[in-house]
Coordinates of C-alpha atoms in Angstrom, one line a residue:
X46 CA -24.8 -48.4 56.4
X47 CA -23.8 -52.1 56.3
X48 CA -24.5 -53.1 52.4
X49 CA -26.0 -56.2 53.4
X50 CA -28.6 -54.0 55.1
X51 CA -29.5 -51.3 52.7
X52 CA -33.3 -51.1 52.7
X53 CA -35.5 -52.2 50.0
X54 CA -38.4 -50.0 49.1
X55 CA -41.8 -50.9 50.0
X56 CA -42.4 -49.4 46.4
X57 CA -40.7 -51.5 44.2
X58 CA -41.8 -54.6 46.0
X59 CA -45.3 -53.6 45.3
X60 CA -44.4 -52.5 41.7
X61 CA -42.6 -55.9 40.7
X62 CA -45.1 -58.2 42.4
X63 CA -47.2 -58.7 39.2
X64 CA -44.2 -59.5 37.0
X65 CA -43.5 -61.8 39.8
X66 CA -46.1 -64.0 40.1
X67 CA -46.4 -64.1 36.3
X68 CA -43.1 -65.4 35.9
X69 CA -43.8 -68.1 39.4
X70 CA -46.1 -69.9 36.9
X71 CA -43.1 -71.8 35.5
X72 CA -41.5 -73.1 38.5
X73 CA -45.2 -75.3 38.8
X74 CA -43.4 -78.7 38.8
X75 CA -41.2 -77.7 41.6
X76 CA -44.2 -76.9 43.5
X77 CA -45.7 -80.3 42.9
X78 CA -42.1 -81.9 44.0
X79 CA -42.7 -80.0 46.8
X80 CA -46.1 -81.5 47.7
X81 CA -45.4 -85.1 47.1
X82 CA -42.1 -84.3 49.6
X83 CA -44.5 -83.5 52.4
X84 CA -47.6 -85.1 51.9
X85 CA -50.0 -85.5 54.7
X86 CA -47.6 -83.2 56.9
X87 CA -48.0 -80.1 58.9
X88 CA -45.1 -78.2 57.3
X89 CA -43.0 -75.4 59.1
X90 CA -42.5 -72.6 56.4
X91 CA -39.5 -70.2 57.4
X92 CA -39.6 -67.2 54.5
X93 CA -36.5 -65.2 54.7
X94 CA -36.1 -61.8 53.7
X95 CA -40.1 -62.1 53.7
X96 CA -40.3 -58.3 52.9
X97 CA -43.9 -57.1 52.8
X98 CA -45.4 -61.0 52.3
X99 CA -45.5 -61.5 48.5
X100 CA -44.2 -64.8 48.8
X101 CA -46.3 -66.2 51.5
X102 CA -49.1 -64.9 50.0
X103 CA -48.6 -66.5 46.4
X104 CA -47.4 -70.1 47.7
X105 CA -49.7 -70.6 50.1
X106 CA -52.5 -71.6 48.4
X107 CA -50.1 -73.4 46.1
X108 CA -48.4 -75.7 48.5
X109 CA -50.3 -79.0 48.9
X110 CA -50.1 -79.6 52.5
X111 CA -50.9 -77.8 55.4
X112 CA -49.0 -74.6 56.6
X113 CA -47.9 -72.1 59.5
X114 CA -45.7 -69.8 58.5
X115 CA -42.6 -67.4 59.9
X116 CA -42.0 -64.6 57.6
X117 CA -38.5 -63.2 59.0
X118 CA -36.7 -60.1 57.7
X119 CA -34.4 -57.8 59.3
X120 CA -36.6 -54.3 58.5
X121 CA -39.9 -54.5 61.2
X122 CA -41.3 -51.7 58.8
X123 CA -41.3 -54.2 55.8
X124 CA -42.8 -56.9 57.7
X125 CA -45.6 -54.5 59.8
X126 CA -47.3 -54.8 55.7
X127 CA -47.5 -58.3 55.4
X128 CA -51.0 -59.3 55.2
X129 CA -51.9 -62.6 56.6
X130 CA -52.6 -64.4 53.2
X131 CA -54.3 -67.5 54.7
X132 CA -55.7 -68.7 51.6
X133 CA -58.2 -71.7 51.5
X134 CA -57.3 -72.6 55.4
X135 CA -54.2 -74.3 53.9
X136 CA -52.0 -71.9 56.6
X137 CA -53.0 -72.4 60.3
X138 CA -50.6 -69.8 61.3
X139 CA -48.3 -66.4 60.9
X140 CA -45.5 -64.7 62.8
X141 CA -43.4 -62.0 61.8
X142 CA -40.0 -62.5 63.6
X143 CA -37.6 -58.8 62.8
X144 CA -34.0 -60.7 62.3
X145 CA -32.1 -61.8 59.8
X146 CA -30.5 -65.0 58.0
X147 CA -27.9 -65.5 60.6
X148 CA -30.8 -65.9 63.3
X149 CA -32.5 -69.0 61.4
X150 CA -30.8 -71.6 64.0
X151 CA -32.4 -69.7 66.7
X152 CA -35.6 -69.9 65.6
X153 CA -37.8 -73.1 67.5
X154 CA -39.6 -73.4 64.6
X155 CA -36.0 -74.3 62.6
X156 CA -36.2 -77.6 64.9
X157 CA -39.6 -79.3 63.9
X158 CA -39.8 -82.5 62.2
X159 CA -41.1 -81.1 58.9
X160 CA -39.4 -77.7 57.9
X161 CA -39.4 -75.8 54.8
X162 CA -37.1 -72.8 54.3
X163 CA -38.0 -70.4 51.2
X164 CA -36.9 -67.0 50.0
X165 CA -38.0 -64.4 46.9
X166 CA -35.7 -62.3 45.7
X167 CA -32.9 -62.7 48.5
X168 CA -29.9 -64.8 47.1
X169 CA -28.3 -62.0 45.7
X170 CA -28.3 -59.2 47.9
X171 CA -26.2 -62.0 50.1
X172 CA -22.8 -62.3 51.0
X173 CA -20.9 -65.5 50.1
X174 CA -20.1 -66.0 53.6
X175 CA -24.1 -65.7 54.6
X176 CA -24.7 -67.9 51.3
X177 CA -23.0 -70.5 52.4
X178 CA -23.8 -70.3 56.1
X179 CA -27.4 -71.0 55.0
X180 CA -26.3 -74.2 52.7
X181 CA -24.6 -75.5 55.9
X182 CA -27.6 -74.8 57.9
X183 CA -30.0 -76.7 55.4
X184 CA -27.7 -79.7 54.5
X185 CA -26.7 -80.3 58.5
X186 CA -30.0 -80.4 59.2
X187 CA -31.3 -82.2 56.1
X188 CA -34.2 -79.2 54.9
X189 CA -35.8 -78.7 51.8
X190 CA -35.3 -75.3 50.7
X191 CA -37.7 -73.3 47.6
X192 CA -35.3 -70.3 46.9
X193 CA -37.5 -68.2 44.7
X194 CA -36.7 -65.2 41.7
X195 CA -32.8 -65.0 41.7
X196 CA -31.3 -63.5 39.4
X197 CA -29.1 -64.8 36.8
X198 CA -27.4 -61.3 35.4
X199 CA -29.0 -61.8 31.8
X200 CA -30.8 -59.1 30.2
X201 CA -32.2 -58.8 27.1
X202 CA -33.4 -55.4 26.1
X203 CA -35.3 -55.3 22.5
X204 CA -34.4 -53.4 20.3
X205 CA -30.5 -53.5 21.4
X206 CA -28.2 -50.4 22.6
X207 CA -24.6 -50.3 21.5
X208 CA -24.4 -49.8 25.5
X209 CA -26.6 -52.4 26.8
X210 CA -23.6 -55.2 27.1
X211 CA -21.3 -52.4 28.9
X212 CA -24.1 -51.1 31.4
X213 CA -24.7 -54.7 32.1
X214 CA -21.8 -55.8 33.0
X215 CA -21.2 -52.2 35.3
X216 CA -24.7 -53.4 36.8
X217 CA -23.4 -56.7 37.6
X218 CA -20.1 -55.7 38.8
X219 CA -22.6 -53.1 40.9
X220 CA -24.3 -56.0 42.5
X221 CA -20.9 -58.1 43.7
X222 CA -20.1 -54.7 46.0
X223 CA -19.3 -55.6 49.3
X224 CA -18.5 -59.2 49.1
X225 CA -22.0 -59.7 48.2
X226 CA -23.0 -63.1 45.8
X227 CA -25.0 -60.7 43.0
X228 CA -26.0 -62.8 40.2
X229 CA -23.6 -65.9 40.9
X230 CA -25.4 -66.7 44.0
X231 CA -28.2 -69.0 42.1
X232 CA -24.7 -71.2 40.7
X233 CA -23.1 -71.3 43.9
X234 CA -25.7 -71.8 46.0
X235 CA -26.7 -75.0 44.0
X236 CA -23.3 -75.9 43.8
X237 CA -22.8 -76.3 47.0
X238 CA -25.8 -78.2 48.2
X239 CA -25.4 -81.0 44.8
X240 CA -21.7 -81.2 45.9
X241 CA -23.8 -82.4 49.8
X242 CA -25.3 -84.8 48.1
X243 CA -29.2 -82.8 47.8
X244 CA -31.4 -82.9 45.2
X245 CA -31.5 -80.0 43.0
X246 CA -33.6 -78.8 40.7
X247 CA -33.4 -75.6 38.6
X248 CA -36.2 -74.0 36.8
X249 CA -35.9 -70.4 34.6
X250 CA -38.1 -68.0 36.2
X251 CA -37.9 -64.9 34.0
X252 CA -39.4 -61.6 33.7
X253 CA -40.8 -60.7 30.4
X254 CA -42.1 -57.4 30.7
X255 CA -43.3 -55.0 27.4
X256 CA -45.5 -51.9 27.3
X257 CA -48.1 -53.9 29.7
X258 CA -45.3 -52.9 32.5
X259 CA -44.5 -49.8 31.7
X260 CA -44.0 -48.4 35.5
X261 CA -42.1 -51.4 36.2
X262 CA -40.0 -50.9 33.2
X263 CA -39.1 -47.4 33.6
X264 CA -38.6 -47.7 37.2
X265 CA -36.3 -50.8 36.2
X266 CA -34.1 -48.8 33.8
X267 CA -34.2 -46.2 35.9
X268 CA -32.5 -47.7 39.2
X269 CA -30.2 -49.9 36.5
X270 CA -28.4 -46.4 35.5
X271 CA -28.5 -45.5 39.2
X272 CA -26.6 -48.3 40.3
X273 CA -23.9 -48.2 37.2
X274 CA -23.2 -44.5 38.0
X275 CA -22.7 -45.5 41.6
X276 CA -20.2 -47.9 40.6
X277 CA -17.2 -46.2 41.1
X278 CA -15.1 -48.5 38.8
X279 CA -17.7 -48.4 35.5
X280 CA -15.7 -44.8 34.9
X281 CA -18.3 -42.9 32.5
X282 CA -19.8 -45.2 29.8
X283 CA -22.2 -42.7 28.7
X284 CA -24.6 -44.4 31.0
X285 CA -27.4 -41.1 30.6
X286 CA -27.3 -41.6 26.8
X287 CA -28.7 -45.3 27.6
X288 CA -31.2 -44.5 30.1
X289 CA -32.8 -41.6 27.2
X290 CA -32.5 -43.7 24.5
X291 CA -33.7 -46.5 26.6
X292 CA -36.9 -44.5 27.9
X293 CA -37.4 -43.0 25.0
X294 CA -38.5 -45.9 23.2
X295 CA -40.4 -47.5 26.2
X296 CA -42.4 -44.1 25.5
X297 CA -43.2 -45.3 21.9
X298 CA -44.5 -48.6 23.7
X299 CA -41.1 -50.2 21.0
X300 CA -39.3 -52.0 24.3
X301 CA -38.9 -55.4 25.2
X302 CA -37.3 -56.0 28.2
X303 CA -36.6 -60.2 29.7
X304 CA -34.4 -60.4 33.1
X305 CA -33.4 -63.7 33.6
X306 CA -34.2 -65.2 37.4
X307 CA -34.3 -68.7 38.6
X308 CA -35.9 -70.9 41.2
X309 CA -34.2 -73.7 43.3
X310 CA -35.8 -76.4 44.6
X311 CA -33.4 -78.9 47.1
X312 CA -34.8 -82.1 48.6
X313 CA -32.8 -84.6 50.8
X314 CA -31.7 -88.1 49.1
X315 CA -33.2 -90.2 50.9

């Protein structure tokens, strides 16, 4: 299976949603940006990598102008559970379109006066290639873009592990396999649209999760050791010992756990 394909589970989209939108709250003054950008428009929202609709669903209602939506991912059984998240009449429409980034050119909706392009979660599981295929697309075409929850590659784990900078760093390395952008793809990404001349504007998204999230946490440590042992390059850095130490004191309800993410928010100069 291509890499840049591997599926995401339905699962752990549902599972991480509430950390999500709790962490969202922060990037408020991007959303009000946003709003004065495209006041008293009828906006064209492309989401890509929509998944099962968490992002339509939370911005929505958020967005101050009026809305019609294409939530485009590459896996139709993702996108068959979007729910059509209309929200206060602010979104006259939804499609789901099965494709992927490479396909945003084709879409008509890519050429309508007011266009937004957004994302949750995506930057990362991206090649550099694709990554920069999609800063081309929005600075040749002048788009704002709201590129939501990517993540930075910093983890804080309370109290420490002797191991948690080592599994870290395998996790990282983990998520560059392939060619893909892992956690540099926030930096590089806004790198590359200041150096066009955009507007850019950072804001720290982070998860903070404690014994509130305890699913999400174990399930978090969980595929963390999962993808350091599939690293064929960590070698064996006693990964196991981590995840039971780790779990063992999210039992006691004694683990703190912050993952850093970040939105983006680009505008054209004018």
């Amino acid at each position: 299976m291509n890499e840049l394909e591997r599926p995401i589970a339905s699962d752990w989209l549902a599972l991480r949603r509430e950390a999500d939108e709790r962490a969202r709250e922060a990037a408020r003054p991007l959303l009000e940006r946003l709003a004065a950008h495209f006041s008293g428009t009828v906006v064209e929202v492309i989401d890509v990598g929509a998944g099962t609709g968490a992002n339509q669903a939370w911005l929505a209602p958020r967005l101050g102008f009026e809305q019609r939506w294409t939530l485009l991912d590459h896996d139709p059984a993702l996108l068959a559970l979007a729910g059509e998240s209309r929200n206060e009449g602010s979104v006259e429409r939804i499609r789901r379109v099965v494709a992927g980034i490479e396909d945003l050119a084709t879409l008509p909706q890519a050429a309508a006066e007011h266009v937004l392009l957004t994302c949750s979660a995506l930057l990362d599981l991206l090649s550099l290639d694709q990554l920069d295929g999609f800063c081309d697309f929005l600075i040749g075409r002048d788009i704002p873009a709201l590129l939501c929850l990517s993540v930075t590659g910093v983890v804080e784990v309370v109290p420490g592990h002797s191991l948690d900078e080592a599994v870290n760093t395998a996790f990282n390395d983990h998520q560059r396999r392939a060619c893909l952008a892992g956690p540099q793809a926030i930096g590089h990404v806004a790198e590359r649209l200041r150096a066009a001349g955009m507007d850019v504007q950072l804001t720290d998204t982070d998860w903070t999760l404690g014994p509130a999230e305890s699913a999400l946490v174990r399930r978090y440590l969980n595929d963390r050791a999962d993808a350091v042992m599939e690293h064929e390059t960590a070698g064996d850095i006693g990964v196991a010992r981590w995840l039971a130490d780790r779990l063992a004191r999210e039992r006691e309800g004694a683990l703190r756990v912050r993952v850093g993410h970040q939105d983006l928010l680009c505008l054209p100069r004018p």
